[in-house]
CSV table of C-alpha atoms in Angstrom, one decimal:
chain,number,residue,atom,x,y,z
J,20,UNK,CA,36.3,-7.8,5.9
J,21,UNK,CA,33.1,-5.5,6.4
J,22,UNK,CA,34.6,-3.4,3.5
J,23,UNK,CA,35.4,-5.7,0.6
J,24,UNK,CA,31.7,-7.0,1.6
J,25,UNK,CA,30.6,-3.4,0.9
J,26,UNK,CA,32.3,-3.0,-1.9
J,27,UNK,CA,31.3,-5.9,-3.9
J,28,UNK,CA,28.0,-5.6,-2.9
J,29,UNK,CA,28.6,-2.3,-5.4
J,30,UNK,CA,26.9,-2.5,-8.8
J,31,UNK,CA,28.1,-1.4,-12.0
J,32,UNK,CA,26.4,1.5,-13.8
J,33,UNK,CA,23.5,0.6,-16.3
J,34,UNK,CA,26.2,1.5,-19.1
J,35,UNK,CA,28.3,-1.7,-18.5
J,36,UNK,CA,31.4,1.1,-18.0
J,37,UNK,CA,34.0,0.9,-14.1
J,38,UNK,CA,33.1,4.4,-12.8
J,39,UNK,CA,37.4,4.0,-12.2
J,40,UNK,CA,38.3,3.7,-15.7
J,41,UNK,CA,38.7,6.5,-18.7
J,42,UNK,CA,35.2,7.6,-19.8
J,43,UNK,CA,34.4,6.0,-23.4
J,44,UNK,CA,33.6,9.2,-24.7
J,45,UNK,CA,37.6,10.5,-25.1
J,46,UNK,CA,37.5,13.1,-22.7
J,47,UNK,CA,40.1,12.4,-20.6
J,48,UNK,CA,38.4,11.9,-17.6
J,49,UNK,CA,37.1,8.3,-15.4
J,50,UNK,CA,33.8,7.7,-16.1
J,51,UNK,CA,32.6,8.3,-12.3
J,52,UNK,CA,33.1,12.1,-13.3
J,53,UNK,CA,32.1,12.6,-16.5
J,54,UNK,CA,29.6,11.1,-18.1
J,55,UNK,CA,28.9,8.6,-14.7
J,56,UNK,CA,28.4,11.4,-12.9
J,57,UNK,CA,25.4,12.2,-11.4
J,58,UNK,CA,23.9,15.5,-13.4
J,59,UNK,CA,26.5,14.8,-15.7
J,60,UNK,CA,25.8,13.8,-19.7
J,61,UNK,CA,23.6,11.2,-19.9
J,62,UNK,CA,23.0,10.6,-23.4
J,63,UNK,CA,24.0,6.8,-25.0
J,64,UNK,CA,28.0,6.7,-25.8
J,65,UNK,CA,27.9,5.9,-29.4
J,66,UNK,CA,31.6,4.0,-29.6
J,67,UNK,CA,30.9,4.3,-33.9
J,68,UNK,CA,29.7,7.3,-34.6
J,69,UNK,CA,30.9,7.9,-38.2
J,70,UNK,CA,29.1,4.9,-38.8
J,71,UNK,CA,27.3,5.1,-41.9
J,72,UNK,CA,29.2,7.1,-43.4
J,73,UNK,CA,31.0,6.2,-47.0
J,74,UNK,CA,33.7,8.9,-45.5
J,75,UNK,CA,34.1,6.6,-42.1
J,76,UNK,CA,37.7,5.6,-41.9
J,77,UNK,CA,38.5,9.4,-43.3
J,78,UNK,CA,36.9,11.2,-40.6
J,79,UNK,CA,38.4,9.1,-37.5
J,80,UNK,CA,41.5,9.5,-39.1
J,81,UNK,CA,41.5,13.2,-39.1
J,82,UNK,CA,40.2,13.4,-35.6
J,83,UNK,CA,42.1,11.3,-34.6
J,84,UNK,CA,46.3,11.4,-36.1
J,85,UNK,CA,45.8,13.2,-38.9
J,86,UNK,CA,48.3,16.7,-37.8
J,87,UNK,CA,46.9,19.5,-40.2
J,88,UNK,CA,44.1,18.6,-42.8
J,89,UNK,CA,40.9,20.5,-44.4
J,90,UNK,CA,38.1,19.1,-46.4
J,91,UNK,CA,35.3,21.0,-48.2
J,92,UNK,CA,31.7,19.3,-46.9
J,93,UNK,CA,29.1,18.5,-49.4
J,94,UNK,CA,25.8,19.5,-47.5
J,95,UNK,CA,22.3,18.3,-48.2
J,96,UNK,CA,21.1,21.6,-47.0
J,97,UNK,CA,24.0,23.7,-48.4
J,98,UNK,CA,24.4,27.4,-47.9
J,99,UNK,CA,24.5,29.4,-51.2
J,100,UNK,CA,26.7,32.4,-49.3
J,101,UNK,CA,29.7,30.4,-47.7
J,102,UNK,CA,32.1,27.6,-47.7
J,103,UNK,CA,31.4,25.3,-45.7
J,104,UNK,CA,34.8,23.7,-44.5
J,105,UNK,CA,35.3,20.8,-42.2
J,106,UNK,CA,39.5,20.8,-40.6
J,107,UNK,CA,41.2,18.4,-38.1
J,108,UNK,CA,41.9,20.7,-35.7
J,109,UNK,CA,41.3,24.7,-35.6
J,110,UNK,CA,43.4,27.7,-33.6
J,111,UNK,CA,42.7,27.2,-30.4
J,112,UNK,CA,41.7,24.0,-30.9
J,113,UNK,CA,37.9,25.5,-30.9
J,114,UNK,CA,34.4,23.6,-32.1
J,115,UNK,CA,34.2,26.0,-35.1
J,116,UNK,CA,34.5,29.9,-36.4
J,117,UNK,CA,33.9,31.8,-39.8
J,118,UNK,CA,36.2,33.7,-41.5
J,119,UNK,CA,35.5,37.3,-42.7
J,120,UNK,CA,35.5,36.6,-45.9
J,121,UNK,CA,32.5,34.3,-45.0
J,122,UNK,CA,34.2,30.5,-45.0
J,123,UNK,CA,33.1,28.6,-42.2
J,124,UNK,CA,34.9,25.7,-40.7
J,125,UNK,CA,34.1,23.6,-38.2
J,126,UNK,CA,37.0,21.1,-35.8
J,127,UNK,CA,37.3,17.2,-35.2
J,128,UNK,CA,40.0,17.3,-33.1
J,129,UNK,CA,38.4,19.4,-30.1
J,130,UNK,CA,36.6,17.8,-26.8
J,131,UNK,CA,33.4,16.3,-27.0
J,132,UNK,CA,30.9,17.2,-24.8
J,133,UNK,CA,28.3,14.6,-25.2
J,134,UNK,CA,28.9,11.1,-25.9
J,135,UNK,CA,28.5,11.2,-29.6
J,136,UNK,CA,30.9,12.9,-31.7
J,137,UNK,CA,28.3,13.2,-34.8
J,138,UNK,CA,26.1,14.6,-32.9
J,139,UNK,CA,29.0,17.3,-31.1
J,140,UNK,CA,30.5,18.2,-34.9
J,141,UNK,CA,26.8,17.8,-36.8
J,142,UNK,CA,26.2,20.9,-34.1
J,143,UNK,CA,28.8,22.8,-34.4
J,144,UNK,CA,28.2,22.4,-38.8
J,145,UNK,CA,24.5,23.5,-37.5
J,146,UNK,CA,26.4,26.7,-36.3
J,147,UNK,CA,28.0,27.9,-38.7
J,148,UNK,CA,25.9,28.1,-41.6
J,149,UNK,CA,24.1,30.9,-40.3
J,150,UNK,CA,26.9,32.6,-37.4
J,151,UNK,CA,27.9,35.4,-38.2
J,152,UNK,CA,31.2,36.3,-40.3
J,153,UNK,CA,34.4,36.6,-37.3
J,154,UNK,CA,32.4,34.5,-34.7
J,155,UNK,CA,34.1,31.0,-33.4
J,156,UNK,CA,32.7,28.8,-31.2
J,157,UNK,CA,34.7,27.5,-28.6
J,158,UNK,CA,33.2,24.1,-28.0
J,159,UNK,CA,29.9,22.2,-28.2
J,160,UNK,CA,28.9,23.0,-24.9
J,161,UNK,CA,26.3,20.6,-23.1
J,162,UNK,CA,23.1,22.6,-23.2
J,163,UNK,CA,23.2,22.2,-26.8
J,164,UNK,CA,24.6,18.4,-27.0
J,165,UNK,CA,21.3,16.7,-26.6
J,166,UNK,CA,19.5,16.0,-29.7
J,167,UNK,CA,18.9,17.1,-33.1
J,168,UNK,CA,21.1,15.8,-36.1
J,169,UNK,CA,23.6,14.1,-36.7
J,170,UNK,CA,26.6,14.2,-39.3
J,171,UNK,CA,24.8,11.7,-41.4
J,172,UNK,CA,21.9,13.6,-41.4
J,173,UNK,CA,23.7,17.1,-43.0
J,174,UNK,CA,26.1,15.5,-45.3
J,175,UNK,CA,25.1,14.4,-49.0
J,176,UNK,CA,26.4,10.5,-48.7
J,177,UNK,CA,27.5,10.1,-52.2
J,178,UNK,CA,29.7,13.7,-52.2
J,179,UNK,CA,33.2,13.6,-52.6
J,180,UNK,CA,35.5,13.6,-49.4
J,181,UNK,CA,38.7,14.9,-51.1
J,182,UNK,CA,41.2,15.3,-48.1
J,183,UNK,CA,43.6,17.7,-48.4
J,184,UNK,CA,46.7,17.9,-46.3
J,185,UNK,CA,48.9,20.6,-45.3
J,186,UNK,CA,52.3,21.2,-44.1
J,187,UNK,CA,52.2,23.0,-41.6
J,188,UNK,CA,49.1,25.4,-39.7
J,189,UNK,CA,48.9,28.7,-41.8
J,190,UNK,CA,45.6,28.1,-43.6
J,191,UNK,CA,44.8,29.4,-40.4
J,192,UNK,CA,45.4,32.8,-40.8
J,193,UNK,CA,43.6,34.6,-44.4
J,194,UNK,CA,46.1,36.3,-46.8
J,195,UNK,CA,46.4,40.0,-45.3
J,196,UNK,CA,44.8,39.6,-41.9
J,197,UNK,CA,47.6,40.0,-38.8
J,198,UNK,CA,46.2,37.3,-35.7
J,199,UNK,CA,46.1,38.3,-32.2
J,200,UNK,CA,48.6,37.4,-30.2
J,201,UNK,CA,47.0,34.2,-28.8
J,202,UNK,CA,46.5,32.9,-32.2
J,203,UNK,CA,49.7,33.5,-33.3
J,204,UNK,CA,51.0,31.5,-29.9
J,205,UNK,CA,48.7,28.6,-31.1
J,206,UNK,CA,49.8,28.9,-34.6
J,207,UNK,CA,53.8,28.6,-33.6
J,208,UNK,CA,53.1,25.5,-30.7
J,209,UNK,CA,50.7,23.5,-33.6
J,210,UNK,CA,53.2,24.1,-36.5
J,211,UNK,CA,56.5,23.0,-33.7
J,212,UNK,CA,54.5,19.8,-32.7
J,213,UNK,CA,53.1,18.6,-36.5
J,214,UNK,CA,55.2,15.9,-37.8
J,215,UNK,CA,55.7,15.3,-41.4
J,216,UNK,CA,52.7,13.6,-42.8
J,217,UNK,CA,51.6,12.0,-46.2
J,218,UNK,CA,48.0,10.0,-47.6
J,219,UNK,CA,48.8,7.6,-49.5
J,220,UNK,CA,47.6,8.2,-53.2
J,221,UNK,CA,46.8,4.8,-54.7
J,222,UNK,CA,43.5,3.1,-55.8
J,223,UNK,CA,42.2,0.7,-53.4
J,224,UNK,CA,43.4,2.7,-50.8
J,225,UNK,CA,41.7,5.0,-48.8
J,226,UNK,CA,42.7,6.5,-44.9
J,227,UNK,CA,46.3,5.4,-44.9
J,228,UNK,CA,48.5,7.3,-43.7
J,229,UNK,CA,52.4,7.7,-43.5
J,230,UNK,CA,53.9,9.8,-40.8
J,231,UNK,CA,57.3,10.5,-40.1
J,232,UNK,CA,58.0,10.0,-36.4
J,233,UNK,CA,61.8,10.7,-36.1
J,234,UNK,CA,63.7,7.5,-35.7
J,235,UNK,CA,61.0,6.2,-37.7
J,236,UNK,CA,58.0,6.0,-39.6
J,237,UNK,CA,54.7,4.6,-39.5
J,238,UNK,CA,51.7,3.9,-41.9
J,239,UNK,CA,48.3,4.1,-40.0
J,240,UNK,CA,45.6,2.4,-42.4
J,241,UNK,CA,42.0,3.5,-40.6
J,242,UNK,CA,40.3,-0.5,-42.0
J,243,UNK,CA,36.6,-0.3,-42.2
J,244,UNK,CA,36.0,-3.7,-41.7
J,245,UNK,CA,34.3,-5.1,-38.0
J,246,UNK,CA,37.1,-5.9,-35.8
J,247,UNK,CA,36.9,-9.5,-35.5
J,248,UNK,CA,36.6,-10.3,-38.9
J,249,UNK,CA,39.7,-7.7,-40.3
J,250,UNK,CA,41.7,-9.7,-37.0
J,251,UNK,CA,40.9,-13.2,-38.8
J,252,UNK,CA,42.2,-11.6,-42.3
J,253,UNK,CA,45.5,-10.0,-40.4
J,254,UNK,CA,46.2,-13.5,-38.9
J,255,UNK,CA,46.0,-15.3,-41.5
J,256,UNK,CA,48.3,-13.1,-43.6
J,257,UNK,CA,50.5,-13.3,-40.3
J,258,UNK,CA,50.5,-17.1,-41.0
J,259,UNK,CA,51.4,-16.9,-44.4
J,260,UNK,CA,54.5,-14.2,-44.1
J,261,UNK,CA,52.4,-12.0,-46.0
J,262,UNK,CA,51.8,-9.3,-43.1
J,263,UNK,CA,54.7,-7.2,-44.1
J,264,UNK,CA,54.7,-4.5,-46.5
J,265,UNK,CA,57.9,-5.3,-48.0
J,266,UNK,CA,61.9,-4.7,-47.3
J,267,UNK,CA,62.4,-2.6,-44.4
J,268,UNK,CA,58.6,-3.3,-42.9
J,269,UNK,CA,57.3,-4.6,-40.2
J,270,UNK,CA,53.8,-4.7,-38.4
J,271,UNK,CA,53.7,-3.1,-35.3
J,272,UNK,CA,50.4,-3.7,-34.1
J,273,UNK,CA,46.6,-1.9,-34.3
J,274,UNK,CA,44.7,0.2,-31.9
J,275,UNK,CA,40.6,0.6,-32.0
J,276,UNK,CA,39.4,4.6,-33.3
J,277,UNK,CA,35.4,5.1,-32.8
J,278,UNK,CA,34.7,1.4,-33.4
J,279,UNK,CA,37.8,0.4,-36.1
J,280,UNK,CA,40.7,-1.0,-36.5
J,281,UNK,CA,43.7,0.6,-37.3
J,282,UNK,CA,46.7,-1.4,-37.9
J,283,UNK,CA,50.4,-0.3,-37.8
J,284,UNK,CA,53.1,-0.8,-39.4
J,285,UNK,CA,57.1,0.2,-39.0
J,286,UNK,CA,58.7,1.6,-42.2
J,287,UNK,CA,62.1,2.6,-43.2
J,288,UNK,CA,62.6,6.7,-42.4
J,289,UNK,CA,65.0,6.5,-44.6
J,290,UNK,CA,62.7,5.2,-48.2
J,291,UNK,CA,59.3,8.1,-48.9
J,292,UNK,CA,56.2,8.1,-48.5
J,293,UNK,CA,55.3,7.1,-52.1
J,294,UNK,CA,57.4,4.0,-52.2
J,295,UNK,CA,54.7,2.6,-49.6
J,296,UNK,CA,52.1,3.4,-52.6
J,297,UNK,CA,51.8,0.1,-53.9
J,298,UNK,CA,53.1,-2.4,-51.8
J,299,UNK,CA,50.5,-1.1,-49.6
J,300,UNK,CA,48.3,-1.4,-52.9
J,301,UNK,CA,49.7,-4.9,-52.7
J,302,UNK,CA,48.7,-5.6,-49.3
J,303,UNK,CA,45.1,-5.1,-49.7
J,304,UNK,CA,44.8,-6.8,-52.3
J,305,UNK,CA,46.4,-9.8,-49.9
J,306,UNK,CA,43.6,-9.1,-47.9
J,307,UNK,CA,40.4,-8.8,-50.1
J,308,UNK,CA,41.5,-12.6,-50.6
J,309,UNK,CA,42.1,-13.0,-47.5
J,310,UNK,CA,38.8,-11.1,-46.0
J,311,UNK,CA,36.7,-13.3,-49.0
J,312,UNK,CA,38.0,-16.1,-47.9
J,313,UNK,CA,37.0,-16.3,-44.3
J,314,UNK,CA,33.2,-17.7,-45.9
J,315,UNK,CA,34.5,-21.3,-46.5
J,316,UNK,CA,37.7,-21.6,-44.9
J,317,UNK,CA,37.6,-21.0,-41.2
J,318,UNK,CA,41.0,-20.1,-39.3
J,319,UNK,CA,43.5,-23.1,-38.8
J,320,UNK,CA,45.8,-24.1,-35.6
J,321,UNK,CA,48.8,-21.4,-36.9
J,322,UNK,CA,46.6,-19.0,-38.7
J,323,UNK,CA,44.3,-18.4,-34.2
J,324,UNK,CA,48.1,-19.1,-33.2
J,325,UNK,CA,48.9,-15.5,-35.2
J,326,UNK,CA,45.4,-14.5,-34.1
J,327,UNK,CA,45.9,-14.0,-30.5
J,328,UNK,CA,49.4,-13.0,-31.3
J,329,UNK,CA,47.8,-9.7,-33.0
J,330,UNK,CA,45.4,-9.6,-30.4
J,331,UNK,CA,47.8,-8.9,-27.9
J,332,UNK,CA,49.1,-6.1,-29.7
J,333,UNK,CA,45.6,-3.8,-29.8
J,334,UNK,CA,45.0,-0.5,-27.4
J,335,UNK,CA,42.0,1.4,-27.6
J,336,UNK,CA,42.3,5.3,-28.0
J,337,UNK,CA,38.1,6.0,-28.5
């Protein structure tokens, strides 16, 4: 009994995070061994790090599930001597590197060392802006994670954000360059694990990615709306039987990533990615209509039941 009383008497950290639960920063460690550790990172965990950027959904997709992609960045203070490129993942999961030709790459799929992914990426961009050709930044360490600009401060907000997908990671190695044994092994492992992925290219649809997972194909669509409002709209469509993408598809559920909701559909793997572009555009229009109707028409009983069912199929990855 004494032990139970002592346990109950312990206060939860000011962050409100259960010390035994995974740290919200996405490190994979328990909170008490990461941001909750004495002497560990103490900055505030930002649950929506890319908020305010028009490309927020695309940034989340590239960080969380797009295997091989690059985007040329337009910076407020654009360097004149090199091209700045944001990549889904770099060799050895590096935070940044500069090639011998001066092209600078910054990786998104890296382990964070602070509570703000945007600040970590911005630090890597700042490093890559002036680093010497041939240099590599393995991680953004805790000594550089605190303070400094965020990605929102560095990017030209209205500049194009053109995602270029690649079928493999051969772009890691410049032409006429012999990679080291370590990089070659990393390349082989990455190419083995990659799943065919395509971005739906149709008007009105952004940050929607088709992936061939073998027995099934999926559509993952990062949506910019606030989670509660989006769930209401999805529930309205579900109650009407309008949530699928058509024959050979079904709504599978959703996951949260960096403050936004990512609905997922299971698709017929025999159908090509382009065959889902128009159905996705039509679903997008239905969703916009449902969103607009929420202000004047609250959910009815059947829609609330549908919403409860959708909520039960949610998970959080970041």
